[in-house]
mmCIF file of C-alpha atoms in Angstrom:
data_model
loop_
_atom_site.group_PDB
_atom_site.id
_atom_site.type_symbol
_atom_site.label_atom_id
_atom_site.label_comp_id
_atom_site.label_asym_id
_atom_site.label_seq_id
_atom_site.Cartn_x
_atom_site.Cartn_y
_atom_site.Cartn_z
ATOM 1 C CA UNK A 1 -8.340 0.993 -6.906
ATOM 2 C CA UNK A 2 -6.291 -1.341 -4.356
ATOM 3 C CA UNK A 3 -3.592 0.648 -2.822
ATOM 4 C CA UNK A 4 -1.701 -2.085 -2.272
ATOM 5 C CA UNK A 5 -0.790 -4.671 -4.650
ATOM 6 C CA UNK A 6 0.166 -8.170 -3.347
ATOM 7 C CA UNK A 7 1.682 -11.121 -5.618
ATOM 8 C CA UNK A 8 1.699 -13.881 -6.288
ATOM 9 C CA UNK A 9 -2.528 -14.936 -5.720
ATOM 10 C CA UNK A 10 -0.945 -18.283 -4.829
ATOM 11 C CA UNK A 11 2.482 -19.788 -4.089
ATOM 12 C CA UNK A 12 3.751 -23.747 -4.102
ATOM 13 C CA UNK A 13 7.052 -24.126 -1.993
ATOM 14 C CA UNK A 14 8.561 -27.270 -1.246
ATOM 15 C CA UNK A 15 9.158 -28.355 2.415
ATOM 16 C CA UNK A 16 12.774 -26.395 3.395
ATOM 17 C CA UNK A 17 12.570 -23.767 0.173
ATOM 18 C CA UNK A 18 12.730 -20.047 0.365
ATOM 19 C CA UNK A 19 8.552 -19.072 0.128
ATOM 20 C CA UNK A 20 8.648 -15.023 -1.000
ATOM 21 C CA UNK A 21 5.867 -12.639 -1.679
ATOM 22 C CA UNK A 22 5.726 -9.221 -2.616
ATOM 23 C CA UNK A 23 3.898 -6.007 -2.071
ATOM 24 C CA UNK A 24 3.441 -2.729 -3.881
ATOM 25 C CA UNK A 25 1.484 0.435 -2.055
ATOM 26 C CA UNK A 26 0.877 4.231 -4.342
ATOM 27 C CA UNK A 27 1.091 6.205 -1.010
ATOM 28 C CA UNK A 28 4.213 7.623 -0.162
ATOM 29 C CA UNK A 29 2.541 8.601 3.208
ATOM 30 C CA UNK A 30 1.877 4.979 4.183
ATOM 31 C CA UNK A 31 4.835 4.950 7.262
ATOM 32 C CA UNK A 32 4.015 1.120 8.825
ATOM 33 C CA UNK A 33 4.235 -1.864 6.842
ATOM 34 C CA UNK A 34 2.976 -5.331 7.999
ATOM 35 C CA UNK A 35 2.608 -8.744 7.358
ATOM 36 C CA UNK A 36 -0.512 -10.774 8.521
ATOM 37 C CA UNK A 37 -0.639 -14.384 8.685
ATOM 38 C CA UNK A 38 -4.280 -16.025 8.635
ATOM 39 C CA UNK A 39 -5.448 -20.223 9.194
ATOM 40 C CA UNK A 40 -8.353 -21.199 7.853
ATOM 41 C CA UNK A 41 -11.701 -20.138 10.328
ATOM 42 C CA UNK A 42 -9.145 -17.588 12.246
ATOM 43 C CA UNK A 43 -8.634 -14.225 12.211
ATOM 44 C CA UNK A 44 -5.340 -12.361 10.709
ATOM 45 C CA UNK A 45 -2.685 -12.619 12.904
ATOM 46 C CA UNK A 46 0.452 -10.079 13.311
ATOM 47 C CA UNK A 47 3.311 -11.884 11.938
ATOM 48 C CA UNK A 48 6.098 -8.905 11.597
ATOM 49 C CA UNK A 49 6.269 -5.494 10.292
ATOM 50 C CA UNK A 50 8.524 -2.845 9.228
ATOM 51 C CA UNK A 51 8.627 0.956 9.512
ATOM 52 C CA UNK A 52 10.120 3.080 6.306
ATOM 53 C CA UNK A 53 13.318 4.084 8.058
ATOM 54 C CA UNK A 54 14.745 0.392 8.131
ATOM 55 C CA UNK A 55 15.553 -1.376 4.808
ATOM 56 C CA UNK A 56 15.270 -5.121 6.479
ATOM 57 C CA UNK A 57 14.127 -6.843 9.776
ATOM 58 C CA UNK A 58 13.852 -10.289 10.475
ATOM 59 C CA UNK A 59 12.312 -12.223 13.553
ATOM 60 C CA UNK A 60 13.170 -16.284 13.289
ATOM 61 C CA UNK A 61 12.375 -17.500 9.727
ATOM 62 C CA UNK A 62 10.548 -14.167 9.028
ATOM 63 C CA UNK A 63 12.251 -11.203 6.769
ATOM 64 C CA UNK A 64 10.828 -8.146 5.574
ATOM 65 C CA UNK A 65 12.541 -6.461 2.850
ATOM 66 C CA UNK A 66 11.508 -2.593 1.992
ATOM 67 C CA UNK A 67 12.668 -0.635 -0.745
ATOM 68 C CA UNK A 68 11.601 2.774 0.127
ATOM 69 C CA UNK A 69 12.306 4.368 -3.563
ATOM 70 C CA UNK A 70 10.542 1.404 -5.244
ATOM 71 C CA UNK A 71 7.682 1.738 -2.925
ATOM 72 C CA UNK A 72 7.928 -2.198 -2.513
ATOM 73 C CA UNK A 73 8.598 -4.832 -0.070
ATOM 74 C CA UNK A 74 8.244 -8.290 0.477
ATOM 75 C CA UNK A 75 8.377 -11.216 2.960
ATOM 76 C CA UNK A 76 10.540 -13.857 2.984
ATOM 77 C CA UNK A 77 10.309 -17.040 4.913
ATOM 78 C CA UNK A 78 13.498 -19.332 4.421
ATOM 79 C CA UNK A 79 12.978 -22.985 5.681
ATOM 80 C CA UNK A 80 9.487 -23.158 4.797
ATOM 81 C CA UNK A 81 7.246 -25.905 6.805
ATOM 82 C CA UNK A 82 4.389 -27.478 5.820
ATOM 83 C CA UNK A 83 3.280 -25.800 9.226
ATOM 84 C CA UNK A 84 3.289 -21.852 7.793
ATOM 85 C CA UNK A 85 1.069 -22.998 4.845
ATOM 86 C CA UNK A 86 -1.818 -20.130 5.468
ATOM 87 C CA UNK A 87 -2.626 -16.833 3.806
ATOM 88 C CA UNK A 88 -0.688 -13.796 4.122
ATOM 89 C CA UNK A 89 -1.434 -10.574 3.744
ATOM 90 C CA UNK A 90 0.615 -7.312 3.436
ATOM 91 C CA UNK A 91 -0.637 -4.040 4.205
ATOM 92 C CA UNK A 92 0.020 -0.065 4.836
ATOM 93 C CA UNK A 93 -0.450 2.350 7.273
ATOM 94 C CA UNK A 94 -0.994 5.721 7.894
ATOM 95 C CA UNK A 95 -2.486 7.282 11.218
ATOM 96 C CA UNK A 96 -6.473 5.636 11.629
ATOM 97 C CA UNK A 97 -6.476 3.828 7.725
ATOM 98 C CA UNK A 98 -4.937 0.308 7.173
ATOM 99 C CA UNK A 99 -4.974 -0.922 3.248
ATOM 100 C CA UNK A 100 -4.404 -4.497 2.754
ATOM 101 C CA UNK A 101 -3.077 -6.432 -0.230
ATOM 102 C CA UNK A 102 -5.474 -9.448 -2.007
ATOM 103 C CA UNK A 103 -3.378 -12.320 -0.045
ATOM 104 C CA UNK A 104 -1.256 -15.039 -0.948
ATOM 105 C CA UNK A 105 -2.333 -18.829 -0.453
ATOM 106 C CA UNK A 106 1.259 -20.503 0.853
ATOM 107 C CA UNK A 107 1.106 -24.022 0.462
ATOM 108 C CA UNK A 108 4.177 -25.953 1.770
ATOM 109 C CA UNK A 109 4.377 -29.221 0.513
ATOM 110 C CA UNK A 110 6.760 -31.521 2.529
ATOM 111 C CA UNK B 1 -6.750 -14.165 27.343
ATOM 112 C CA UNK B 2 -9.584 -13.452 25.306
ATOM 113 C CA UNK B 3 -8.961 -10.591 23.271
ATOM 114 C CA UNK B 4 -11.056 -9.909 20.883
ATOM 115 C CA UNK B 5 -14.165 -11.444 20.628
ATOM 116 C CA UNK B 6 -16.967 -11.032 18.042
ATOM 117 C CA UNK B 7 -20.391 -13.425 17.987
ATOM 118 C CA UNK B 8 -22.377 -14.122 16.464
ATOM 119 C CA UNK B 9 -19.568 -16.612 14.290
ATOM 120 C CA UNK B 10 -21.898 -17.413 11.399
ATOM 121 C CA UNK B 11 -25.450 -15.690 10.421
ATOM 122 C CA UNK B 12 -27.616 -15.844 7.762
ATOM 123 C CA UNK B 13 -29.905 -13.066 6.561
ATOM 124 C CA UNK B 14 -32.900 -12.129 4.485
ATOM 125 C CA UNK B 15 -32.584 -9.107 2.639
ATOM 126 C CA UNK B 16 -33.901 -6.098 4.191
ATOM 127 C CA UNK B 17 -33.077 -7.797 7.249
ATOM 128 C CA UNK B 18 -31.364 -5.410 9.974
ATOM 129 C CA UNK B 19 -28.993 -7.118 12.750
ATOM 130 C CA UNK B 20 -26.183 -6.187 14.545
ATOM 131 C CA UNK B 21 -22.642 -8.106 14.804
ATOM 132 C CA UNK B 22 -21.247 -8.021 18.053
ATOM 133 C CA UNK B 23 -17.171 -7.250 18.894
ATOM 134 C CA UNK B 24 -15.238 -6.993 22.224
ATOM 135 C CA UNK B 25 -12.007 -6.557 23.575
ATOM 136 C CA UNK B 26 -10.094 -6.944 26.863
ATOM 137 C CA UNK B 27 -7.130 -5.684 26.417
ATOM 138 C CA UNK B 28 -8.185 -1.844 27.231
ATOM 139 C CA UNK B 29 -7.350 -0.650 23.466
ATOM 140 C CA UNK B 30 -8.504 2.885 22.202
ATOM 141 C CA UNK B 31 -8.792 1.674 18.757
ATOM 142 C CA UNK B 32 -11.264 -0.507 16.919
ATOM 143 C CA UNK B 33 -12.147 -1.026 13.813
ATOM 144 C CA UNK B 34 -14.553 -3.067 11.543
ATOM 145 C CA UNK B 35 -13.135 -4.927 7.980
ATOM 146 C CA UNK B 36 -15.101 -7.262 5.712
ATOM 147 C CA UNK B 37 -13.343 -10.086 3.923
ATOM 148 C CA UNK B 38 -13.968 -11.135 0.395
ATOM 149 C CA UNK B 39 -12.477 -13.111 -1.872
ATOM 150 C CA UNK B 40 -9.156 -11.574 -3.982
ATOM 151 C CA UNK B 41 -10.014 -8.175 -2.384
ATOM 152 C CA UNK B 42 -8.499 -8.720 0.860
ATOM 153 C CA UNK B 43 -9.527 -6.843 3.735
ATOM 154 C CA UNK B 44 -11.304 -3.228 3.458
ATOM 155 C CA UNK B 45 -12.276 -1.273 6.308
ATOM 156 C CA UNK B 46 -15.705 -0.656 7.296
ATOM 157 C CA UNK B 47 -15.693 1.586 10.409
ATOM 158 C CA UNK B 48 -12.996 2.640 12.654
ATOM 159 C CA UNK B 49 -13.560 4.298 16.338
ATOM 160 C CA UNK B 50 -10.223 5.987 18.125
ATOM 161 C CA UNK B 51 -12.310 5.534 21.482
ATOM 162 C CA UNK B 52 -15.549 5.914 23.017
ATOM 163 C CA UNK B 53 -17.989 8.259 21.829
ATOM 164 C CA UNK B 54 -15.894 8.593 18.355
ATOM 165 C CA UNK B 55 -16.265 6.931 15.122
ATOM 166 C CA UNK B 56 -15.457 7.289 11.357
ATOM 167 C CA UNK B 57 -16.041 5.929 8.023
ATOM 168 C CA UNK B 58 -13.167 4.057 6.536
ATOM 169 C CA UNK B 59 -12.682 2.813 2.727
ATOM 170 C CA UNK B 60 -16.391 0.940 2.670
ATOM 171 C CA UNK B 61 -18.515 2.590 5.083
ATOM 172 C CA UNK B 62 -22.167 2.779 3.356
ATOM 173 C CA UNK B 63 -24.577 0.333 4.306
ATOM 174 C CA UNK B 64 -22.900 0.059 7.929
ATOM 175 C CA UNK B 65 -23.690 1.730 10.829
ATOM 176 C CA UNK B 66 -21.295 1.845 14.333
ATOM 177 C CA UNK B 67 -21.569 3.337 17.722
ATOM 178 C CA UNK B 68 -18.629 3.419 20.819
ATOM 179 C CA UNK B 69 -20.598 3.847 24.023
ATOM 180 C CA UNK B 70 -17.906 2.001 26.100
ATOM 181 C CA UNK B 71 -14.128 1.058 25.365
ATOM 182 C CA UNK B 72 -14.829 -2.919 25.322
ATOM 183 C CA UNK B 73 -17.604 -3.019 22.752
ATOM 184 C CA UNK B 74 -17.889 -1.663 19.268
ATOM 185 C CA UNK B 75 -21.009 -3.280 17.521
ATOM 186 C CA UNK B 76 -21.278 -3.153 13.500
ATOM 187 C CA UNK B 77 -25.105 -2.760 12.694
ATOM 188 C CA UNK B 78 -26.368 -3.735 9.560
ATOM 189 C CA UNK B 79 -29.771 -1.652 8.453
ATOM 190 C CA UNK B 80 -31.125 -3.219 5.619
ATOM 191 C CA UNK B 81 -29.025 -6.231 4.389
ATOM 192 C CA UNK B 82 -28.151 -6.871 1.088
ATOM 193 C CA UNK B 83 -26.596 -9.454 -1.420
ATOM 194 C CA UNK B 84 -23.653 -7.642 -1.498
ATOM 195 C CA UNK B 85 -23.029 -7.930 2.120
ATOM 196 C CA UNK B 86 -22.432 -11.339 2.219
ATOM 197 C CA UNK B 87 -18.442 -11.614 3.630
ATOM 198 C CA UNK B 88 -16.392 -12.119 6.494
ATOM 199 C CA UNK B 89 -16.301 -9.304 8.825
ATOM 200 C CA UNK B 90 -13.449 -9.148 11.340
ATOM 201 C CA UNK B 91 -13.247 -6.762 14.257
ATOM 202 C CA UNK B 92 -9.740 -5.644 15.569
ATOM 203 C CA UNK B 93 -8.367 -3.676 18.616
ATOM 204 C CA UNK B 94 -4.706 -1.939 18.903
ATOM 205 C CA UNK B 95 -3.649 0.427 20.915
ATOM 206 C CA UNK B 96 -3.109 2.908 18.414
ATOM 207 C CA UNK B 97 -4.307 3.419 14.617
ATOM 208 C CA UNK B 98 -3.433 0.279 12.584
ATOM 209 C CA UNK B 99 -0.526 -0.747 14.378
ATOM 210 C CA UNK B 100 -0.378 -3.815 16.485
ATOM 211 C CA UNK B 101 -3.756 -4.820 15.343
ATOM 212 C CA UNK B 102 -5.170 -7.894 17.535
ATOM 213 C CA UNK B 103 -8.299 -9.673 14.704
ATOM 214 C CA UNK B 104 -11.150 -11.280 16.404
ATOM 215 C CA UNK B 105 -12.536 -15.165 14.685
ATOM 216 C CA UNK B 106 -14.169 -13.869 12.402
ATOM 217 C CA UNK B 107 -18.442 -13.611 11.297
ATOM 218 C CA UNK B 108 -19.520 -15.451 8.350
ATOM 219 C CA UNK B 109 -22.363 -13.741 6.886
ATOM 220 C CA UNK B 110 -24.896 -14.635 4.080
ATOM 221 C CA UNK B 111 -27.504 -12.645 2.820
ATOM 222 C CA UNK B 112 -30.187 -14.527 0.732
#
C-alpha cells in the first residue's frame, strides 16, 4: 500500500498557467516533505521541501502548501514554462525511510 | 562536481544472472541509499546504509544484496536476476536520512 498518494498521473498546463499537484501520506510521523523534479534519462532532482511546522514556503515560481490536519500538500508552480515540463514527485520522511508518490507528467504547452 | 555517480548506465541480463551495479559519491555523505524505478509506482527503496560498515533493508529489500566498506562506494548486487527486476535503479547520497538527497543518472536494467 503506497504511503503516499500523488495526483493527478498527468497534467496539461498552458504556457504562463498555474500547474498544481497534490500529495496525500497515512503517517503522521512523516516530519520532511519534498518535491523532486526529474528530465527524461536524469536522476530526481531536489526542487523544494517543507517541514510540518510551516504551512507554506516558496522559492521563485515554486510553492509548497501543507495542511498538517489534512495530512496533504501540494506544489504549485505559477508561470508555468514549457521549460519545467518533467516529472515530479512528492515524498515523506521520517529518520532513514523516504516514501515517494507515483509522479506527475507536467507538460507545458506554450 | 561529480556527485553521484552510478555505471554501469544500461545492462541487460539473463535470468539467474548475478551482477553488481556500481554507485559513488564525492561529496563525503554518511547516507546512501538504493531505489528502483517503475512505472506508476514511483520510487521504492531497496537498501539504505547510514555509513560504512552499516546497512539496512528498506521497503523492497529481497532479491538485493549491499555492502559499505568505504564512505564513497555503496554497490547494489544482484544474486540471481529475475523478470521482475527489470527497472531503473537510482543511487542517492545526503548527508543525513532522506533529506537533501543528491540522485545519481540512473541504471536501466532488463532482465530477459
Amino acid at each position: 500500500q503506497q504511503q503516499v498518494k500523488q495526483s493527478p498521473q498527468s497534467l496539461i498546463v498552458q504556457k504562463g498557467g498555474i500547474s498544481i499537484i497534490n500529495c496525500a501520506y497515512e503517517n503522521t510521523a512523516f516530519d520532511y516533505f519534498p518535491w523532486y523534479q526529474q528530465f527524461p534519462g536524469k536522476g530526481p532532482a531536489l526542487l523544494i521541501a517543507i517541514r510540518p511546522d510551516v504551512s507554506e514556503k516558496k522559492e521563485g515560481r515554486f510553492t509548497i502548501s501543507f495542511n498538517k490536519s489534512a495530512k496533504q500538500f501540494s506544489l504549485h508552480i505559477m508561470d508555468s514554462q514549457p521549460g519545467d515540463s518533467a516529472t515530479y514527485f512528492c515524498a515523506a520522511s521520517r529518520a532513514n525511510d523516504m516514501r515517494f508518490g507515483a509522479g506527475t507528467r507536467l507538460t507545458v504547452k506554450p | 562536481n561529480a556527485g553521484v555517480t552510478q555505471t554501469p548506465k544500461f545492462q541487460v541480463l539473463k535470468t539467474g544472472q548475478s551482477m553488481t551495479l556500481q554507485c559513488a559519491q564525492d561529496m563525503n555523505h554518511e547516507y546512501m541509499s538504493w531505489y528502483r524505478q517503475d512505472p506508476g509506482m514511483g520510487l521504492r527503496l531497496i537498501h539504505y546504509s547510514v555509513g560504512a560498515g552499516i546497512t539496512d533493508q528498506g521497503e523492497v529489500p529481497n532479491g538485493y544484496n549491499v555492502s559499505r566498506s568505504t564512505t564513497e562506494d555503496f554497490p547494489l548486487r544482484l544474486l540471481s536476476a529475475a523478470p521482475s527486476q527489470t527497472s531503473v535503479y537510482f543511487c542517492a547520497s545526503s548527508l543525513a536520512g532522506g533529506r537533501k538527497a543528491f540522485f545519481g543518472q540512473g541504471t536501466r536494467l532488463t532482465v530477459v
